Amino acid sequence: MTQDRNIEKAIAQVDAVLAGELRAPHVRAFFHEPTFTASYVVSDDATRRAAIIDSVWDFDQPSGRTSFEAADEIVAYVQEQGLTVDWILETHAHADHLSAAPYLQEKLGGKLAIGSEIITVQGVFGKIFNEGTEFARDGSQFDRLLEDGEELMIGEIPLIALHVPGHTPADLAYIIGDAAFIGDTMFMPDYGSARADFPGGDAHKLYRSVRRLMNLPDQTRVFLCHDYKAPNREEFVWETTMLAERTANVHLHKDVTEDEFVEMRTQRDATLEMPRLILPSIQVNMRGGHLPPPEDDGTSYLKVPVNKL
């Protein structure tokens, strides 16, 4: 099935919700201000089945200590609502926070899924962190590797995975009913777009991925992975519509050409510092949320490659 057919399938699904032919999912957001990350529990009210998207594992870098405050909020909500978690989904291998997927699986069950191009990310960062042969670069740390157009079910509500590379090679957007979870492709219209200068990133591909998503109907609910508060905005916001993104996104509205976007994104990315948690995050997230194996003293260690990034 071609990419055009896959986006057409996603459009038809949103239209079915808008026409009352398909139930819309219930979405509950959890915003983690230390990493500016929005995590989501997406559920089918009729069947009480659910998915968790882009969870956060609290990590204090100066001390190297981890905790589960953010994840426990999700656990409490799922249990209070009587939900059954079928899927724990990652939009990509995040560079700004650690995934709490293994902890959530232990507490709530569910299978862990990510885009199949995580294999590319593992290959690139396996070299950067000089991982040995014991680090598998085949995506086997995840229960399911998703291809473009692949479908899952959240109860009786379909989920369509769309490959949207650019920020990283492995980014996926999840279209669940009329709701689009777009990861790090776009931010709120007044903030713009994600960077594309990480290893494997590509501003041209990001532009094309966003244009593909912008084919979704105007009323599509769009849920973001991050918000950083645009200038002159005092509140964090993580939900918008595709109409707002298409007409008002300051980096990617419909009148911006690919060359204009790539020039802007390239110049802007050159001024940005690396994310504060990129080194621990990638080492953990490329392992499906697991720390590197303990060494002979029983402790896991995270590497700091000097002058490589």
Short mmCIF file of C-alpha atoms in Angstrom, two decimals:
data_model
loop_
_atom_site.label_atom_id
_atom_site.label_comp_id
_atom_site.label_asym_id
_atom_site.label_seq_id
_atom_site.Cartn_x
_atom_site.Cartn_y
_atom_site.Cartn_z
CA MET A 1 0.00 0.00 0.00
CA THR A 2 1.44 3.38 -0.99
CA GLN A 3 1.85 6.35 1.29
CA ASP A 4 -0.91 8.19 -0.61
CA ARG A 5 -3.32 5.33 0.09
CA ASN A 6 -2.31 5.34 3.75
CA ILE A 7 -3.05 9.02 4.27
CA GLU A 8 -6.31 8.55 2.37
CA LYS A 9 -7.19 5.77 4.80
CA ALA A 10 -6.46 8.10 7.73
CA ILE A 11 -8.57 10.86 6.19
CA ALA A 12 -11.48 8.45 5.74
CA GLN A 13 -11.20 7.40 9.37
CA VAL A 14 -11.39 10.98 10.65
CA ASP A 15 -14.31 11.68 8.32
CA ALA A 16 -16.11 8.64 9.73
CA VAL A 17 -15.85 10.05 13.25
CA LEU A 18 -17.03 13.46 12.11
CA ALA A 19 -20.02 11.81 10.39
CA GLY A 20 -20.94 9.90 13.54
CA GLU A 21 -20.11 6.53 11.97
CA LEU A 22 -17.15 5.82 14.26
CA ARG A 23 -16.67 6.57 17.94
CA ALA A 24 -14.11 9.23 18.91
CA PRO A 25 -11.48 8.25 21.48
CA HIS A 26 -11.29 9.77 24.93
CA VAL A 27 -7.96 11.53 25.44
CA ARG A 28 -6.41 12.38 28.81
CA ALA A 29 -3.17 14.35 28.77
CA PHE A 30 -0.44 14.41 31.41
CA PHE A 31 2.02 17.30 31.08
CA HIS A 32 5.51 16.86 32.54
CA GLU A 33 6.82 20.38 32.96
CA PRO A 34 10.47 19.45 33.76
CA THR A 35 10.79 18.04 30.22
CA PHE A 36 7.89 19.97 28.62
CA THR A 37 6.43 16.61 27.51
CA ALA A 38 2.78 15.70 27.00
CA SER A 39 1.94 12.03 27.55
CA TYR A 40 -1.47 10.62 26.74
CA VAL A 41 -3.87 7.88 27.74
CA VAL A 42 -6.18 7.25 24.79
CA SER A 43 -9.21 5.07 25.47
CA ASP A 44 -12.41 3.68 24.01
CA ASP A 45 -15.23 4.58 26.40
CA ALA A 46 -17.36 1.62 25.35
CA THR A 47 -14.79 -1.15 25.80
CA ARG A 48 -12.50 0.52 28.40
CA ARG A 49 -9.45 -0.50 26.33
CA ALA A 50 -6.59 1.99 26.17
CA ALA A 51 -3.18 2.96 24.86
CA ILE A 52 -0.48 5.09 26.49
CA ILE A 53 1.58 7.39 24.26
CA ASP A 54 5.02 8.90 25.04
CA SER A 55 5.38 8.26 28.76
CA VAL A 56 8.04 9.90 30.98
CA TRP A 57 10.47 8.34 33.45
CA ASP A 58 11.70 11.02 35.86
CA PHE A 59 15.50 11.36 35.80
CA ASP A 60 17.62 13.76 37.86
CA GLN A 61 20.82 14.12 35.85
CA PRO A 62 23.08 15.67 38.53
CA SER A 63 22.44 12.79 40.94
CA GLY A 64 21.74 10.06 38.38
CA ARG A 65 18.60 9.12 40.30
CA THR A 66 15.35 7.94 38.73
CA SER A 67 11.80 8.05 40.06
CA PHE A 68 8.29 7.36 38.83
CA GLU A 69 6.16 10.34 39.86
CA ALA A 70 5.00 11.08 36.31
CA ALA A 71 4.39 7.42 35.43
CA ASP A 72 2.51 6.82 38.68
CA GLU A 73 0.02 9.54 37.74
CA ILE A 74 -0.77 7.54 34.62
CA VAL A 75 -1.01 4.29 36.59
CA ALA A 76 -3.42 5.88 39.06
CA TYR A 77 -5.62 7.29 36.29
CA VAL A 78 -5.78 3.98 34.40
CA GLN A 79 -6.72 2.10 37.55
CA GLU A 80 -9.29 4.68 38.68
CA GLN A 81 -10.97 4.60 35.27
CA GLY A 82 -10.99 0.82 35.08
CA LEU A 83 -9.05 0.78 31.81
CA THR A 84 -7.18 -2.13 30.26
CA VAL A 85 -3.97 -1.07 28.53
CA ASP A 86 -3.35 -2.91 25.27
CA TRP A 87 -0.58 -0.73 23.84
CA ILE A 88 2.26 1.45 25.07
CA LEU A 89 3.31 3.56 22.10
CA GLU A 90 6.34 5.70 21.34
CA THR A 91 6.22 8.27 18.55
CA HIS A 92 10.04 8.02 18.32
CA ALA A 93 13.17 7.50 20.41
CA HIS A 94 13.01 10.75 22.34
CA ALA A 95 16.08 12.89 23.01
CA ASP A 96 14.58 15.01 25.78
CA HIS A 97 13.13 12.52 28.25
CA LEU A 98 13.44 8.90 29.29
CA SER A 99 10.58 6.52 28.51
CA ALA A 100 8.74 4.84 31.39
CA ALA A 101 7.42 2.07 29.13
CA PRO A 102 8.91 -0.93 31.02
CA TYR A 103 7.58 0.35 34.34
CA LEU A 104 4.12 0.89 32.87
CA GLN A 105 4.16 -2.57 31.31
CA GLU A 106 5.00 -4.05 34.71
CA LYS A 107 2.16 -2.16 36.39
CA LEU A 108 -0.49 -2.18 33.67
CA GLY A 109 0.46 -4.65 30.93
CA GLY A 110 0.28 -3.82 27.24
CA LYS A 111 2.65 -4.31 24.32
CA LEU A 112 5.34 -1.75 23.48
CA ALA A 113 5.39 -0.47 19.89
CA ILE A 114 7.47 1.99 17.88
CA GLY A 115 8.22 2.64 14.21
CA SER A 116 10.28 0.04 12.36
CA GLU A 117 12.96 2.62 11.54
CA ILE A 118 14.07 2.45 15.19
CA ILE A 119 16.55 -0.05 13.74
CA THR A 120 18.22 2.83 11.88
CA VAL A 121 18.37 4.89 15.06
CA GLN A 122 19.87 1.97 16.98
CA GLY A 123 22.52 1.58 14.30
CA VAL A 124 23.49 5.25 14.36
CA PHE A 125 23.55 5.68 18.14
CA GLY A 126 24.99 2.23 18.75
CA LYS A 127 28.10 3.58 17.02
CA ILE A 128 28.00 6.94 18.77
CA PHE A 129 27.89 5.26 22.19
CA ASN A 130 30.32 2.52 21.11
CA GLU A 131 27.90 -0.18 22.18
CA GLY A 132 29.21 -3.73 22.00
CA THR A 133 27.73 -6.67 20.16
CA GLU A 134 25.49 -7.39 23.14
CA PHE A 135 23.36 -4.38 22.16
CA ALA A 136 20.88 -5.71 19.60
CA ARG A 137 20.24 -3.34 16.70
CA ASP A 138 17.19 -5.19 15.41
CA GLY A 139 14.40 -3.54 17.40
CA SER A 140 13.95 -6.64 19.54
CA GLN A 141 13.68 -4.49 22.68
CA PHE A 142 10.14 -3.64 21.48
CA ASP A 143 7.14 -5.95 21.16
CA ARG A 144 6.01 -4.55 17.80
CA LEU A 145 7.70 -2.54 15.06
CA LEU A 146 5.14 -0.63 13.02
CA GLU A 147 5.25 0.14 9.32
CA ASP A 148 3.61 3.03 7.52
CA GLY A 149 -0.13 2.42 7.26
CA GLU A 150 -0.18 -0.42 9.77
CA GLU A 151 -3.34 -0.65 11.87
CA LEU A 152 -3.98 -1.50 15.51
CA MET A 153 -7.18 -1.33 17.55
CA ILE A 154 -7.90 0.58 20.74
CA GLY A 155 -11.00 -1.34 21.72
CA GLU A 156 -13.28 -0.75 18.73
CA ILE A 157 -11.46 2.39 17.55
CA PRO A 158 -8.88 1.96 14.77
CA LEU A 159 -5.35 3.31 15.01
CA ILE A 160 -3.38 4.02 11.83
CA ALA A 161 0.40 4.50 12.09
CA LEU A 162 1.93 7.00 9.67
CA HIS A 163 5.68 7.23 9.12
CA VAL A 164 6.64 10.92 9.41
CA PRO A 165 10.46 11.10 9.34
CA GLY A 166 12.49 14.29 9.53
CA HIS A 167 12.97 15.01 13.21
CA THR A 168 14.41 11.50 13.40
CA PRO A 169 14.28 8.67 10.83
CA ALA A 170 11.82 6.69 12.97
CA ASP A 171 9.05 9.16 13.81
CA LEU A 172 5.47 7.93 13.68
CA ALA A 173 2.17 9.76 13.98
CA TYR A 174 -0.77 7.80 15.37
CA ILE A 175 -4.20 8.59 13.94
CA ILE A 176 -6.75 7.21 16.43
CA GLY A 177 -10.31 7.94 15.40
CA ASP A 178 -10.33 11.70 14.84
CA ALA A 179 -7.24 12.34 17.00
CA ALA A 180 -3.71 12.71 15.59
CA PHE A 181 -0.74 12.21 17.92
CA ILE A 182 2.03 13.78 15.87
CA GLY A 183 5.09 13.49 18.12
CA ASP A 184 7.86 15.96 17.30
CA THR A 185 6.78 17.05 13.82
CA MET A 186 4.92 20.26 14.68
CA PHE A 187 4.37 22.19 17.87
CA MET A 188 1.59 24.67 18.61
CA PRO A 189 0.97 27.02 15.67
CA ASP A 190 2.54 29.94 17.51
CA TYR A 191 5.73 27.93 18.22
CA GLY A 192 6.36 26.16 14.93
CA SER A 193 8.28 23.00 14.21
CA ALA A 194 10.72 20.49 15.63
CA ARG A 195 14.45 20.57 14.97
CA ALA A 196 15.93 18.34 12.28
CA ASP A 197 19.65 18.35 13.06
CA PHE A 198 19.98 15.18 15.14
CA PRO A 199 21.85 12.26 13.51
CA GLY A 200 19.51 10.98 10.81
CA GLY A 201 17.34 14.10 10.87
CA ASP A 202 16.40 15.82 7.60
CA ALA A 203 14.54 19.12 7.21
CA HIS A 204 13.37 18.22 3.70
CA LYS A 205 11.79 15.00 5.00
CA LEU A 206 10.25 16.87 7.94
CA TYR A 207 8.59 19.35 5.60
CA ARG A 208 7.15 16.55 3.46
CA SER A 209 5.97 14.64 6.52
CA VAL A 210 4.14 17.69 7.82
CA ARG A 211 2.56 18.37 4.44
CA ARG A 212 1.33 14.79 4.43
CA LEU A 213 -0.26 15.22 7.87
CA MET A 214 -1.84 18.48 6.75
CA ASN A 215 -4.01 16.50 4.34
CA LEU A 216 -6.05 15.39 7.35
CA PRO A 217 -9.43 17.13 7.76
CA ASP A 218 -9.61 20.58 9.34
CA GLN A 219 -11.41 19.26 12.43
CA THR A 220 -8.79 16.62 13.21
CA ARG A 221 -7.76 16.96 16.85
CA VAL A 222 -3.99 17.35 16.97
CA PHE A 223 -2.08 16.34 20.10
CA LEU A 224 1.53 17.41 20.49
CA CYS A 225 4.42 15.78 22.30
CA HIS A 226 5.81 19.05 23.67
CA ASP A 227 5.05 22.67 24.40
CA TYR A 228 7.55 25.33 25.39
CA LYS A 229 5.29 28.41 25.63
CA ALA A 230 5.63 30.72 22.65
CA PRO A 231 6.58 34.36 23.31
CA ASN A 232 3.67 36.28 24.84
CA ARG A 233 1.85 33.06 25.84
CA GLU A 234 1.67 32.30 29.56
CA GLU A 235 0.12 28.82 29.57
CA PHE A 236 1.29 25.45 28.30
CA VAL A 237 -0.93 24.08 25.54
CA TRP A 238 -0.69 20.70 23.79
CA GLU A 239 -3.88 20.37 21.73
CA THR A 240 -4.87 22.15 18.54
CA THR A 241 -6.55 21.36 15.20
CA MET A 242 -5.19 20.60 11.78
CA LEU A 243 -6.90 23.72 10.44
CA ALA A 244 -4.95 25.84 12.93
CA GLU A 245 -1.68 24.14 12.00
CA ARG A 246 -2.29 24.44 8.27
CA THR A 247 -3.28 28.09 8.33
CA ALA A 248 -1.29 29.54 11.25
CA ASN A 249 1.83 27.50 12.02
CA VAL A 250 4.60 30.09 12.05
CA HIS A 251 7.11 27.74 10.38
CA LEU A 252 4.92 25.50 8.26
CA HIS A 253 1.65 27.18 7.28
CA LYS A 254 0.37 26.29 3.83
CA ASP A 255 2.14 29.19 2.07
CA VAL A 256 5.66 28.21 3.22
CA THR A 257 7.69 26.47 0.49
CA GLU A 258 10.01 23.56 1.14
CA ASP A 259 13.12 25.62 0.34
CA GLU A 260 11.99 28.40 2.68
CA PHE A 261 11.38 25.94 5.49
CA VAL A 262 14.68 24.11 5.03
CA GLU A 263 16.63 27.38 5.02
CA MET A 264 14.86 28.60 8.17
CA ARG A 265 15.16 25.25 9.95
CA THR A 266 18.85 24.85 9.08
CA GLN A 267 19.73 28.33 10.28
CA ARG A 268 17.67 27.98 13.45
CA ASP A 269 19.00 24.54 14.32
CA ALA A 270 22.56 25.83 14.11
CA THR A 271 21.81 28.14 17.05
CA LEU A 272 20.25 25.49 19.32
CA GLU A 273 21.99 23.72 22.14
CA MET A 274 21.65 19.97 22.50
CA PRO A 275 18.70 18.89 24.68
CA ARG A 276 19.66 18.68 28.34
CA LEU A 277 18.87 14.97 28.61
CA ILE A 278 19.87 13.78 25.14
CA LEU A 279 22.71 11.51 26.27
CA PRO A 280 20.82 9.52 28.92
CA SER A 281 17.56 9.64 26.95
CA ILE A 282 18.86 8.08 23.76
CA GLN A 283 20.79 5.36 25.56
CA VAL A 284 17.63 4.35 27.44
CA ASN A 285 15.03 4.93 24.73
CA MET A 286 16.83 3.00 22.01
CA ARG A 287 16.59 0.07 24.46
CA GLY A 288 12.82 0.41 24.82
CA GLY A 289 13.10 2.32 28.11
CA HIS A 290 15.64 0.02 29.75
CA LEU A 291 18.94 1.08 31.28
CA PRO A 292 22.13 -0.45 29.89
CA PRO A 293 22.89 -3.84 31.45
CA PRO A 294 24.37 -3.64 34.96
CA GLU A 295 28.12 -3.97 35.20
CA ASP A 296 29.97 -6.34 37.55
CA ASP A 297 29.11 -4.18 40.58
CA GLY A 298 25.38 -4.46 39.84
CA THR A 299 25.04 -0.81 38.71
CA SER A 300 23.99 0.48 35.29
CA TYR A 301 26.12 3.25 33.82
CA LEU A 302 25.30 5.84 31.14
CA LYS A 303 28.08 6.97 28.82
CA VAL A 304 29.10 10.52 27.89
CA PRO A 305 30.79 10.45 24.49
CA VAL A 306 33.20 13.38 24.40
CA ASN A 307 33.18 15.65 21.34
CA LYS A 308 30.98 13.32 19.28
CA LEU A 309 27.72 15.29 19.14
#
